[in-house]
């Protein structure tokens, strides 16, 4: 039986797909057989971030409609063992996601995989509801900014009322806060919400803080999950988040403004 | 449009109802949570039988069910309902094929449950459970200890006690007092059915709006900087809304 993790946020552009790619890669690297499913039907992006866009033949909707088998649609990742991608359809829209169809595909995946990571589309409509419905755990991707925090709060309410676990009165979904695009310098200048502020408003446990990092954009453009970029701060932070997700304890990094050395201070080196 | 859950009443028998609610809530403890419920009298086996709506409402309240209104029934039921502070809704035109009208799955479950109840014989061979009459209480208080998120709305007939944050964009309404032992960042409306004596108490005051008995005030940090994030109570003094700090013990 797989554990189903939804990566969701309400708001768009906060880093759900980047996070889905990084976390699924991280889980696979820990030896868990993992599949990452793109629920953003019509705005397919995950395949680009995972660097497999040229290998998409069949997609999620084809499988739902019975036009292709699951194994035909699943793409095996080239760089990471144990990792598979189920791409979204680019030519259809979110109405093609039927509850029965999603249920059928996730049940089939459940038998083969240890983790199913669902990359949710933005919004609180059908696509997002389908992505979160079956979740056992939810990663609430949030930027340190008021509108993102409010949308995350809204999606938490939806997890509590519209998910399968809520409807059937099962044990509630395990919620994790993942703060992305965190810039300690801007927090220090009061231009961004502090980790504490966000934790205080959302009142759910913190899974990790991903620092703002130019490597994220570079990695996306190259089709490499940022967790696979050695020495990148965002990659390291995602690494930690995966460990915490698997139950390991590790201290939070990148929360403070990096201290400049004497030479940097004298010569104003780039930070 | 608001979705209302309907409780079909076939026979008015308090001990049996209590038993049935107990069974239903044992299976699904949060079934009725936050939901306004309408009791339908259209299918009463004996339509002339008296239904004490006061007692029924109290019985339901004991199980955390908020009875808001009755549907159908005779004029005597209607009068009884208004005395009990409940609204009256007209029965839908064609009650026989109600299923084809707007029905959501949520509604089907209690219907089926109650239907099953009406169909089962009264188990004459089994001893009758010792029915303890529900305690005489005017209205029960309700305790909520999970966060109330943006977009959620909680209504309670009685006092509402909340021990988790009320987010921006969330709304809590009560006919009685509202106590919030956590940050209040959304809207709180107390005494919404005409109780001007109702109050709001909160330990961390950051609301968008507070209202007592329909007298509301929108709140901003700039206007209320001396009250902001403090422990505050809100009440009516004559025609005006008063907000005063509360003492919460010595500071650490």
Short mmCIF file of C-alpha atoms in Angstrom, two decimals:
data_model
loop_
_atom_site.label_atom_id
_atom_site.label_comp_id
_atom_site.label_asym_id
_atom_site.label_seq_id
_atom_site.Cartn_x
_atom_site.Cartn_y
_atom_site.Cartn_z
CA UNK A 1 0.00 0.00 0.00
CA UNK A 2 1.43 3.31 -1.03
CA UNK A 3 1.40 6.44 1.04
CA UNK A 4 -0.27 9.23 -0.97
CA UNK A 5 1.23 12.70 -0.57
CA UNK A 6 -0.39 15.75 -2.14
CA UNK A 7 1.69 18.84 -2.80
CA UNK A 8 -0.77 21.71 -2.73
CA UNK A 9 -1.04 25.43 -1.99
CA UNK A 10 -4.16 27.12 -3.34
CA UNK A 11 -2.05 29.86 -4.86
CA UNK A 12 -0.15 29.42 -8.10
CA UNK A 13 3.54 29.96 -8.68
CA UNK A 14 4.68 29.15 -5.15
CA UNK A 15 6.71 26.09 -6.13
CA UNK A 16 4.38 23.08 -6.05
CA UNK A 17 5.87 21.44 -9.14
CA UNK A 18 9.45 22.19 -8.09
CA UNK A 19 8.62 20.68 -4.69
CA UNK A 20 6.89 17.62 -6.18
CA UNK A 21 9.89 16.96 -8.41
CA UNK A 22 12.39 17.42 -5.58
CA UNK A 23 10.53 15.41 -2.94
CA UNK A 24 9.72 12.50 -5.24
CA UNK A 25 13.35 12.36 -6.37
CA UNK A 26 14.46 12.49 -2.73
CA UNK A 27 12.12 9.68 -1.69
CA UNK A 28 13.29 7.55 -4.59
CA UNK A 29 16.91 8.19 -3.67
CA UNK A 30 16.14 6.84 -0.20
CA UNK A 31 15.16 3.60 -1.91
CA UNK A 32 11.38 3.99 -1.94
CA UNK A 33 9.63 3.16 -5.16
CA UNK A 34 7.98 6.48 -5.98
CA UNK A 35 5.70 7.85 -8.65
CA UNK A 36 4.97 11.53 -9.15
CA UNK A 37 1.62 12.28 -10.76
CA UNK A 38 0.86 15.56 -12.53
CA UNK A 39 -2.73 16.62 -11.78
CA UNK A 40 -2.41 19.88 -13.66
CA UNK A 41 -4.36 18.71 -16.69
CA UNK A 42 -4.05 21.18 -19.56
CA UNK A 43 -1.05 23.00 -18.06
CA UNK A 44 1.44 20.19 -18.03
CA UNK A 45 4.72 21.25 -16.41
CA UNK A 46 6.04 18.45 -14.28
CA UNK A 47 7.51 16.61 -17.27
CA UNK A 48 9.60 19.71 -18.09
CA UNK A 49 10.93 20.04 -14.56
CA UNK A 50 11.71 16.31 -14.53
CA UNK A 51 13.33 16.56 -17.97
CA UNK A 52 11.21 13.90 -19.63
CA UNK A 53 8.99 16.02 -21.89
CA UNK A 54 10.22 14.28 -25.03
CA UNK A 55 9.32 10.88 -23.68
CA UNK A 56 5.64 11.55 -23.02
CA UNK A 57 3.52 9.31 -25.25
CA UNK A 58 0.48 8.48 -23.15
CA UNK A 59 -0.76 10.43 -20.14
CA UNK A 60 -2.94 10.31 -17.03
CA UNK A 61 -6.16 11.00 -18.98
CA UNK A 62 -5.40 8.26 -21.51
CA UNK A 63 -5.12 5.84 -18.60
CA UNK A 64 -8.36 7.08 -17.03
CA UNK A 65 -10.17 6.67 -20.34
CA UNK A 66 -8.71 3.22 -20.89
CA UNK A 67 -6.85 4.31 -24.01
CA UNK A 68 -3.53 3.19 -22.58
CA UNK A 69 -2.32 0.92 -19.81
CA UNK A 70 -0.68 2.36 -16.72
CA UNK A 71 2.68 0.85 -17.63
CA UNK A 72 2.52 2.46 -21.07
CA UNK A 73 2.00 5.89 -19.55
CA UNK A 74 4.50 5.67 -16.69
CA UNK A 75 7.87 7.18 -17.57
CA UNK A 76 10.91 5.80 -15.80
CA UNK A 77 13.27 8.55 -14.68
CA UNK A 78 16.67 8.36 -16.35
CA UNK A 79 18.75 9.68 -13.47
CA UNK A 80 17.11 8.25 -10.41
CA UNK A 81 16.25 4.61 -9.78
CA UNK A 82 12.83 3.80 -8.31
CA UNK A 83 11.34 6.98 -9.75
CA UNK A 84 8.48 7.17 -12.24
CA UNK A 85 6.46 10.04 -13.68
CA UNK A 86 2.82 9.96 -14.71
CA UNK A 87 2.41 13.04 -16.92
CA UNK A 88 -0.72 15.13 -17.32
CA UNK A 89 -2.52 15.62 -20.60
CA UNK A 90 -1.78 18.91 -22.33
CA UNK A 91 -4.69 18.80 -24.75
CA UNK A 92 -7.52 18.14 -22.32
CA UNK A 93 -8.93 20.09 -19.42
CA UNK A 94 -9.54 19.33 -15.77
CA UNK A 95 -13.07 18.04 -16.39
CA UNK A 96 -11.45 14.94 -17.85
CA UNK A 97 -10.43 14.01 -14.29
CA UNK A 98 -13.31 11.94 -12.98
CA UNK A 99 -13.43 10.80 -9.35
CA UNK A 100 -13.83 7.17 -10.45
CA UNK A 101 -10.96 7.48 -12.92
CA UNK A 102 -8.59 9.03 -10.37
CA UNK A 103 -9.59 6.42 -7.82
CA UNK A 104 -8.91 3.61 -10.29
CA UNK A 105 -5.46 4.92 -11.27
CA UNK A 106 -4.36 5.66 -7.70
CA UNK A 107 -5.55 2.25 -6.52
CA UNK A 108 -3.53 0.58 -9.27
CA UNK A 109 -0.45 2.70 -8.45
CA UNK A 110 -0.88 1.92 -4.76
CA UNK A 111 -0.19 -1.72 -5.38
CA UNK A 112 3.13 -1.07 -7.09
CA UNK A 113 4.62 1.92 -5.32
CA UNK A 114 5.67 2.98 -1.82
CA UNK A 115 4.93 6.67 -2.36
CA UNK A 116 2.59 8.48 -4.71
CA UNK A 117 3.31 12.20 -4.92
CA UNK A 118 0.40 14.18 -6.38
CA UNK A 119 1.37 17.52 -7.90
CA UNK A 120 -1.78 19.62 -7.49
CA UNK A 121 -2.79 22.45 -9.81
CA UNK A 122 -3.40 25.89 -8.29
CA UNK A 123 -6.89 26.92 -7.25
CA UNK A 124 -9.59 25.16 -5.30
CA UNK A 125 -11.50 23.72 -8.23
CA UNK A 126 -11.85 20.25 -9.62
CA UNK A 127 -8.19 19.55 -10.41
CA UNK A 128 -7.02 20.57 -6.95
CA UNK A 129 -9.87 18.70 -5.25
CA UNK A 130 -9.08 15.53 -7.20
CA UNK A 131 -5.39 15.80 -6.28
CA UNK A 132 -6.06 16.13 -2.56
CA UNK A 133 -9.04 13.79 -2.21
CA UNK A 134 -7.09 10.57 -1.63
CA UNK A 135 -4.17 12.07 0.29
CA UNK A 136 -2.70 10.55 3.43
CA UNK A 137 -0.33 13.47 3.86
CA UNK A 138 -0.38 17.00 2.52
CA UNK A 139 2.53 19.30 1.90
CA UNK A 140 1.26 22.85 2.07
CA UNK A 141 3.66 24.81 -0.10
CA UNK A 142 3.64 28.43 1.01
CA UNK A 143 5.64 31.56 0.24
CA UNK A 144 6.35 33.95 3.11
CA UNK A 145 3.79 36.41 1.85
CA UNK A 146 0.25 37.18 3.05
CA UNK A 147 -1.80 36.12 0.03
CA UNK A 148 -0.01 32.79 -0.22
CA UNK A 149 -0.53 32.20 3.50
CA UNK A 150 -4.23 32.95 3.26
CA UNK A 151 -4.67 30.61 0.28
CA UNK A 152 -2.83 27.89 2.17
CA UNK A 153 -5.19 28.41 5.08
CA UNK A 154 -8.12 27.99 2.72
CA UNK A 155 -6.72 24.78 1.28
CA UNK A 156 -6.22 23.44 4.83
CA UNK A 157 -9.93 24.03 5.43
CA UNK A 158 -10.72 22.12 2.26
CA UNK A 159 -8.48 19.23 3.33
CA UNK A 160 -10.55 19.11 6.52
CA UNK A 161 -13.88 19.02 4.76
CA UNK A 162 -13.56 17.61 1.26
CA UNK A 163 -10.89 14.92 1.42
CA UNK A 164 -11.70 11.24 1.59
CA UNK A 165 -10.30 11.03 5.11
CA UNK A 166 -12.57 13.87 6.22
CA UNK A 167 -15.64 12.52 4.47
CA UNK A 168 -15.21 9.05 5.89
CA UNK A 169 -14.15 10.25 9.33
CA UNK A 170 -10.83 8.47 9.13
CA UNK A 171 -7.68 9.64 10.83
CA UNK A 172 -7.10 13.19 9.48
CA UNK A 173 -4.57 13.93 6.77
CA UNK A 174 -1.09 14.64 8.14
CA UNK A 175 -0.32 18.23 7.24
CA UNK A 176 3.13 19.67 6.73
CA UNK A 177 4.13 23.26 6.10
CA UNK A 178 6.84 23.80 3.52
CA UNK A 179 7.95 27.38 3.26
CA UNK A 180 9.53 28.07 -0.13
CA UNK A 181 11.38 31.05 -1.63
CA UNK A 182 12.45 32.14 1.84
CA UNK A 183 14.88 35.02 1.77
CA UNK A 184 16.47 35.61 5.17
CA UNK A 185 17.81 39.01 4.04
CA UNK A 186 14.37 40.26 3.11
CA UNK A 187 12.89 38.82 6.30
CA UNK A 188 15.49 40.76 8.28
CA UNK A 189 14.40 43.91 6.44
CA UNK A 190 10.74 43.13 7.27
CA UNK A 191 9.87 42.74 3.60
CA UNK A 192 8.84 39.14 4.07
CA UNK A 193 6.96 37.18 6.69
CA UNK A 194 9.09 35.37 9.20
CA UNK A 195 8.87 31.55 9.62
CA UNK A 196 7.31 32.15 13.03
CA UNK A 197 4.59 34.38 11.57
CA UNK A 198 3.58 31.77 9.03
CA UNK A 199 3.68 28.92 11.56
CA UNK A 200 1.59 31.03 13.89
CA UNK A 201 -1.11 31.70 11.31
CA UNK A 202 -1.31 28.23 9.78
CA UNK A 203 -0.71 26.30 13.02
CA UNK A 204 0.66 23.14 11.38
CA UNK A 205 4.08 21.50 11.83
CA UNK A 206 6.94 22.83 9.75
CA UNK A 207 8.50 20.33 7.34
CA UNK A 208 11.14 22.62 5.93
CA UNK A 209 12.21 26.02 4.73
CA UNK A 210 13.55 26.24 1.18
CA UNK A 211 15.70 29.32 0.64
CA UNK A 212 15.33 31.54 -2.42
CA UNK A 213 17.99 30.20 -4.73
CA UNK A 214 18.86 31.02 -8.34
CA UNK A 215 19.65 27.33 -8.85
CA UNK A 216 15.92 26.55 -8.74
CA UNK A 217 15.17 28.36 -11.98
CA UNK A 218 18.34 27.09 -13.61
CA UNK A 219 17.51 23.51 -12.64
CA UNK A 220 13.92 23.82 -13.93
CA UNK A 221 15.11 25.11 -17.26
CA UNK A 222 17.54 22.22 -17.57
CA UNK A 223 14.92 19.68 -16.54
CA UNK A 224 16.76 18.58 -13.42
CA UNK A 225 15.02 18.40 -10.03
CA UNK A 226 16.88 20.92 -7.87
CA UNK A 227 17.58 18.26 -5.25
CA UNK A 228 19.95 16.72 -7.82
CA UNK A 229 22.07 19.88 -8.12
CA UNK A 230 25.02 19.36 -5.82
CA UNK A 231 25.83 22.19 -3.40
CA UNK A 232 22.65 24.11 -4.13
CA UNK A 233 21.06 25.52 -0.97
CA UNK A 234 17.53 24.79 -2.14
CA UNK A 235 18.57 21.23 -3.00
CA UNK A 236 20.09 20.73 0.46
CA UNK A 237 16.98 22.13 2.11
CA UNK A 238 14.78 19.74 0.10
CA UNK A 239 17.10 16.90 1.14
CA UNK A 240 16.44 17.80 4.78
CA UNK A 241 12.70 18.02 4.15
CA UNK A 242 12.65 14.51 2.68
CA UNK A 243 14.51 13.21 5.74
CA UNK A 244 11.99 14.87 8.04
CA UNK A 245 9.15 13.43 6.00
CA UNK A 246 10.67 10.01 6.59
CA UNK A 247 10.80 10.66 10.32
CA UNK A 248 14.40 11.76 10.78
CA UNK A 249 15.20 14.75 12.94
CA UNK A 250 17.41 17.41 11.45
CA UNK A 251 17.87 21.08 12.32
CA UNK A 252 16.43 23.81 10.09
CA UNK A 253 19.00 25.54 7.90
CA UNK A 254 19.04 28.79 5.94
CA UNK A 255 16.82 30.63 8.43
CA UNK A 256 19.34 33.33 9.23
CA UNK A 257 21.16 35.90 7.17
CA UNK A 258 24.48 34.34 6.19
CA UNK A 259 27.27 36.01 8.09
CA UNK A 260 29.81 37.72 5.95
CA UNK A 261 33.48 37.05 6.47
CA UNK A 262 35.95 39.83 7.17
CA UNK A 263 37.01 40.13 3.53
CA UNK A 264 33.44 40.19 2.29
CA UNK A 265 32.65 42.87 4.81
CA UNK A 266 35.64 44.95 3.78
CA UNK A 267 35.24 44.55 0.07
CA UNK A 268 31.44 44.13 -0.14
CA UNK A 269 31.58 40.75 -1.81
CA UNK A 270 28.44 39.42 -3.42
CA UNK A 271 26.09 37.57 -1.12
CA UNK B 1 -27.03 28.43 -2.15
CA UNK B 2 -26.77 26.66 1.17
CA UNK B 3 -26.96 22.92 1.51
CA UNK B 4 -29.09 21.81 4.39
CA UNK B 5 -29.09 18.36 5.83
CA UNK B 6 -32.56 16.93 6.27
CA UNK B 7 -33.67 14.66 9.02
CA UNK B 8 -36.77 12.78 7.98
CA UNK B 9 -38.96 12.10 10.97
CA UNK B 10 -41.28 9.12 10.64
CA UNK B 11 -42.36 8.68 14.20
CA UNK B 12 -41.78 10.86 17.23
CA UNK B 13 -40.31 8.57 19.84
CA UNK B 14 -37.63 10.23 21.94
CA UNK B 15 -35.86 7.16 23.35
CA UNK B 16 -35.70 5.57 19.91
CA UNK B 17 -34.38 8.77 18.37
CA UNK B 18 -31.76 9.13 21.07
CA UNK B 19 -30.66 5.57 20.44
CA UNK B 20 -30.49 6.14 16.75
CA UNK B 21 -28.44 9.33 17.04
CA UNK B 22 -26.10 7.53 19.33
CA UNK B 23 -25.60 4.80 16.76
CA UNK B 24 -25.11 7.28 13.94
CA UNK B 25 -22.62 9.36 15.91
CA UNK B 26 -20.74 6.28 17.01
CA UNK B 27 -20.12 5.52 13.35
CA UNK B 28 -19.45 9.09 12.28
CA UNK B 29 -18.73 11.36 15.24
CA UNK B 30 -18.42 14.49 13.12
CA UNK B 31 -21.40 13.82 10.95
CA UNK B 32 -23.47 16.77 12.08
CA UNK B 33 -20.56 19.05 12.88
CA UNK B 34 -21.01 22.62 11.66
CA UNK B 35 -24.11 21.76 9.72
CA UNK B 36 -27.52 23.30 10.01
CA UNK B 37 -30.18 20.59 10.03
CA UNK B 38 -33.78 20.76 8.93
CA UNK B 39 -36.28 18.30 10.32
CA UNK B 40 -38.85 17.21 7.79
CA UNK B 41 -42.33 16.29 8.99
CA UNK B 42 -43.68 15.41 5.55
CA UNK B 43 -43.39 11.69 6.08
CA UNK B 44 -44.74 11.38 9.59
CA UNK B 45 -46.64 8.11 9.73
CA UNK B 46 -49.29 9.78 11.76
CA UNK B 47 -49.33 13.37 10.56
CA UNK B 48 -51.70 14.54 13.29
CA UNK B 49 -49.50 13.27 16.08
CA UNK B 50 -48.12 16.03 18.26
CA UNK B 51 -44.41 16.67 18.00
CA UNK B 52 -42.90 18.63 20.84
CA UNK B 53 -40.36 20.62 18.87
CA UNK B 54 -38.94 22.18 22.02
CA UNK B 55 -38.02 18.76 23.32
CA UNK B 56 -36.89 17.51 19.93
CA UNK B 57 -34.59 20.49 19.52
CA UNK B 58 -33.11 19.93 22.95
CA UNK B 59 -32.67 16.24 22.25
CA UNK B 60 -30.87 17.04 19.01
CA UNK B 61 -28.73 19.68 20.71
CA UNK B 62 -27.59 17.04 23.18
CA UNK B 63 -26.08 15.20 20.23
CA UNK B 64 -24.57 18.34 18.74
CA UNK B 65 -27.22 18.61 16.03
CA UNK B 66 -28.30 22.14 15.22
CA UNK B 67 -31.98 22.10 14.33
CA UNK B 68 -32.70 25.23 12.36
CA UNK B 69 -36.09 24.71 10.85
CA UNK B 70 -38.91 22.33 10.16
CA UNK B 71 -40.15 21.43 6.72
CA UNK B 72 -43.76 20.54 5.99
CA UNK B 73 -46.09 19.62 8.84
CA UNK B 74 -49.36 21.10 10.00
CA UNK B 75 -50.05 24.62 11.17
CA UNK B 76 -49.87 23.42 14.76
CA UNK B 77 -46.31 22.26 14.08
CA UNK B 78 -45.53 25.58 12.52
CA UNK B 79 -46.68 27.46 15.61
CA UNK B 80 -44.79 25.08 17.79
CA UNK B 81 -41.69 25.70 15.64
CA UNK B 82 -41.81 29.44 15.94
CA UNK B 83 -42.17 29.12 19.71
CA UNK B 84 -39.10 26.92 19.71
CA UNK B 85 -37.20 29.53 17.69
CA UNK B 86 -37.14 27.52 14.49
CA UNK B 87 -38.01 28.58 10.97
CA UNK B 88 -40.57 26.91 8.76
CA UNK B 89 -39.86 25.78 5.21
CA UNK B 90 -42.51 24.79 2.71
CA UNK B 91 -42.49 21.17 1.59
CA UNK B 92 -41.11 20.72 -1.93
CA UNK B 93 -43.90 20.39 -4.51
CA UNK B 94 -43.43 16.75 -5.37
CA UNK B 95 -42.41 14.93 -2.25
CA UNK B 96 -42.74 11.51 -3.83
CA UNK B 97 -39.81 11.87 -6.22
CA UNK B 98 -37.73 14.13 -4.06
CA UNK B 99 -34.62 12.20 -5.02
CA UNK B 100 -34.61 13.70 -8.47
CA UNK B 101 -34.48 17.21 -7.07
CA UNK B 102 -31.31 18.68 -5.69
CA UNK B 103 -30.04 16.07 -3.32
CA UNK B 104 -26.48 15.60 -2.41
CA UNK B 105 -25.02 12.44 -1.12
CA UNK B 106 -24.58 13.89 2.36
CA UNK B 107 -28.30 14.11 2.65
CA UNK B 108 -28.88 10.57 1.57
CA UNK B 109 -27.07 9.06 4.48
CA UNK B 110 -29.24 10.31 7.33
CA UNK B 111 -32.28 9.68 5.20
CA UNK B 112 -31.32 6.11 4.71
CA UNK B 113 -30.46 5.80 8.37
CA UNK B 114 -33.74 7.17 9.50
CA UNK B 115 -35.58 5.15 6.94
CA UNK B 116 -33.99 2.06 8.24
CA UNK B 117 -35.15 3.09 11.67
CA UNK B 118 -38.73 3.45 10.56
CA UNK B 119 -38.66 0.11 8.82
CA UNK B 120 -37.29 -1.87 11.72
CA UNK B 121 -39.90 -3.20 14.06
CA UNK B 122 -39.72 -2.00 17.61
CA UNK B 123 -37.95 -5.20 18.69
CA UNK B 124 -40.70 -6.31 21.04
CA UNK B 125 -38.57 -9.25 22.19
CA UNK B 126 -35.74 -7.05 23.37
CA UNK B 127 -36.01 -5.19 26.64
CA UNK B 128 -36.51 -1.49 26.22
CA UNK B 129 -33.34 0.46 26.96
CA UNK B 130 -33.61 2.54 30.08
CA UNK B 131 -34.19 5.82 28.46
CA UNK B 132 -32.67 8.66 30.40
CA UNK B 133 -34.45 11.87 29.57
CA UNK B 134 -32.05 14.42 28.11
CA UNK B 135 -30.95 16.94 30.68
CA UNK B 136 -32.91 20.14 30.86
CA UNK B 137 -30.63 22.74 29.36
CA UNK B 138 -31.65 25.90 27.56
CA UNK B 139 -28.96 25.56 24.90
CA UNK B 140 -25.75 23.61 24.96
CA UNK B 141 -22.32 25.07 24.55
CA UNK B 142 -20.14 23.70 21.83
CA UNK B 143 -16.38 23.28 22.06
CA UNK B 144 -14.17 23.36 18.97
CA UNK B 145 -10.49 22.59 19.26
CA UNK B 146 -9.36 22.47 15.64
CA UNK B 147 -8.35 25.59 13.69
CA UNK B 148 -11.13 27.33 11.77
CA UNK B 149 -9.70 28.09 8.37
CA UNK B 150 -10.32 30.80 5.83
CA UNK B 151 -13.61 30.12 4.06
CA UNK B 152 -15.06 28.02 6.87
CA UNK B 153 -18.14 29.08 8.77
CA UNK B 154 -19.21 27.73 12.14
CA UNK B 155 -22.70 28.34 13.46
CA UNK B 156 -23.90 27.23 16.84
CA UNK B 157 -27.16 27.67 18.64
CA UNK B 158 -25.85 28.40 22.10
CA UNK B 159 -22.40 29.35 23.33
CA UNK B 160 -19.35 28.65 21.26
CA UNK B 161 -15.99 27.90 22.86
CA UNK B 162 -13.02 27.75 20.53
CA UNK B 163 -9.52 26.77 21.61
CA UNK B 164 -7.78 27.02 18.23
CA UNK B 165 -7.12 29.95 15.89
CA UNK B 166 -9.91 31.49 13.83
CA UNK B 167 -8.21 32.47 10.57
CA UNK B 168 -8.65 35.54 8.43
CA UNK B 169 -11.62 34.85 6.16
CA UNK B 170 -13.27 32.45 8.62
CA UNK B 171 -16.53 33.24 10.36
CA UNK B 172 -17.91 32.06 13.70
CA UNK B 173 -21.51 32.73 14.67
CA UNK B 174 -23.39 31.88 17.84
CA UNK B 175 -26.75 32.73 19.31
CA UNK B 176 -25.01 33.01 22.67
CA UNK B 177 -21.51 34.04 23.76
CA UNK B 178 -18.32 33.29 21.86
CA UNK B 179 -15.11 32.47 23.70
CA UNK B 180 -11.89 32.15 21.75
CA UNK B 181 -8.79 31.03 23.62
CA UNK B 182 -6.49 31.54 20.65
CA UNK B 183 -5.98 34.24 18.04
CA UNK B 184 -9.18 35.63 16.53
CA UNK B 185 -8.27 36.85 13.05
CA UNK B 186 -11.55 36.30 11.23
CA UNK B 187 -15.10 37.40 12.01
CA UNK B 188 -17.00 36.68 15.19
CA UNK B 189 -20.72 37.33 15.53
CA UNK B 190 -22.39 36.65 18.86
CA UNK B 191 -26.03 36.91 19.91
CA UNK B 192 -27.11 36.60 16.32
CA UNK B 193 -30.68 35.75 17.15
CA UNK B 194 -31.41 38.84 19.13
CA UNK B 195 -29.43 38.43 22.34
CA UNK B 196 -27.89 41.82 23.02
CA UNK B 197 -26.44 40.48 26.29
CA UNK B 198 -24.17 38.07 24.43
CA UNK B 199 -20.44 38.81 24.49
CA UNK B 200 -17.30 37.86 22.65
CA UNK B 201 -14.20 37.01 24.65
CA UNK B 202 -10.87 36.44 22.99
CA UNK B 203 -7.35 36.11 24.28
CA UNK B 204 -5.64 37.45 21.17
CA UNK B 205 -7.53 40.20 19.42
CA UNK B 206 -6.84 40.61 15.67
CA UNK B 207 -10.31 40.26 14.14
CA UNK B 208 -11.62 41.49 10.82
CA UNK B 209 -15.06 42.12 12.25
CA UNK B 210 -16.93 41.65 15.50
CA UNK B 211 -20.66 41.83 15.97
CA UNK B 212 -23.12 41.53 18.85
CA UNK B 213 -26.80 41.29 18.10
CA UNK B 214 -26.27 42.70 14.63
CA UNK B 215 -24.23 45.71 15.78
CA UNK B 216 -20.97 45.21 14.01
CA UNK B 217 -17.62 46.91 13.80
CA UNK B 218 -14.85 46.29 11.31
CA UNK B 219 -11.49 46.28 12.99
CA UNK B 220 -8.12 47.42 11.75
CA UNK B 221 -4.84 47.49 13.53
CA UNK B 222 -4.53 51.23 12.99
CA UNK B 223 -7.84 52.00 14.72
CA UNK B 224 -7.38 49.58 17.59
CA UNK B 225 -3.65 49.61 18.21
CA UNK B 226 -4.18 49.72 21.99
CA UNK B 227 -6.32 46.55 21.87
CA UNK B 228 -4.42 44.71 19.17
CA UNK B 229 -3.30 41.18 20.09
CA UNK B 230 -4.52 41.67 23.64
CA UNK B 231 -7.18 39.79 25.61
CA UNK B 232 -10.40 41.67 24.88
CA UNK B 233 -14.08 41.31 25.58
CA UNK B 234 -16.71 42.81 23.34
CA UNK B 235 -20.23 43.61 24.55
CA UNK B 236 -23.14 45.94 24.05
CA UNK B 237 -23.46 48.94 26.31
CA UNK B 238 -26.76 50.58 25.45
CA UNK B 239 -26.61 51.07 21.71
CA UNK B 240 -22.87 50.95 21.33
CA UNK B 241 -20.34 48.22 21.03
CA UNK B 242 -17.70 48.25 23.75
CA UNK B 243 -14.31 46.61 23.58
CA UNK B 244 -12.35 46.39 26.80
CA UNK B 245 -9.21 44.56 27.89
CA UNK B 246 -9.51 41.55 30.17
CA UNK B 247 -7.23 40.52 32.99
CA UNK B 248 -5.56 37.21 32.28
CA UNK B 249 -3.42 36.81 35.36
CA UNK B 250 0.01 38.25 36.14
CA UNK B 251 2.43 38.62 33.25
CA UNK B 252 5.29 36.17 33.22
#
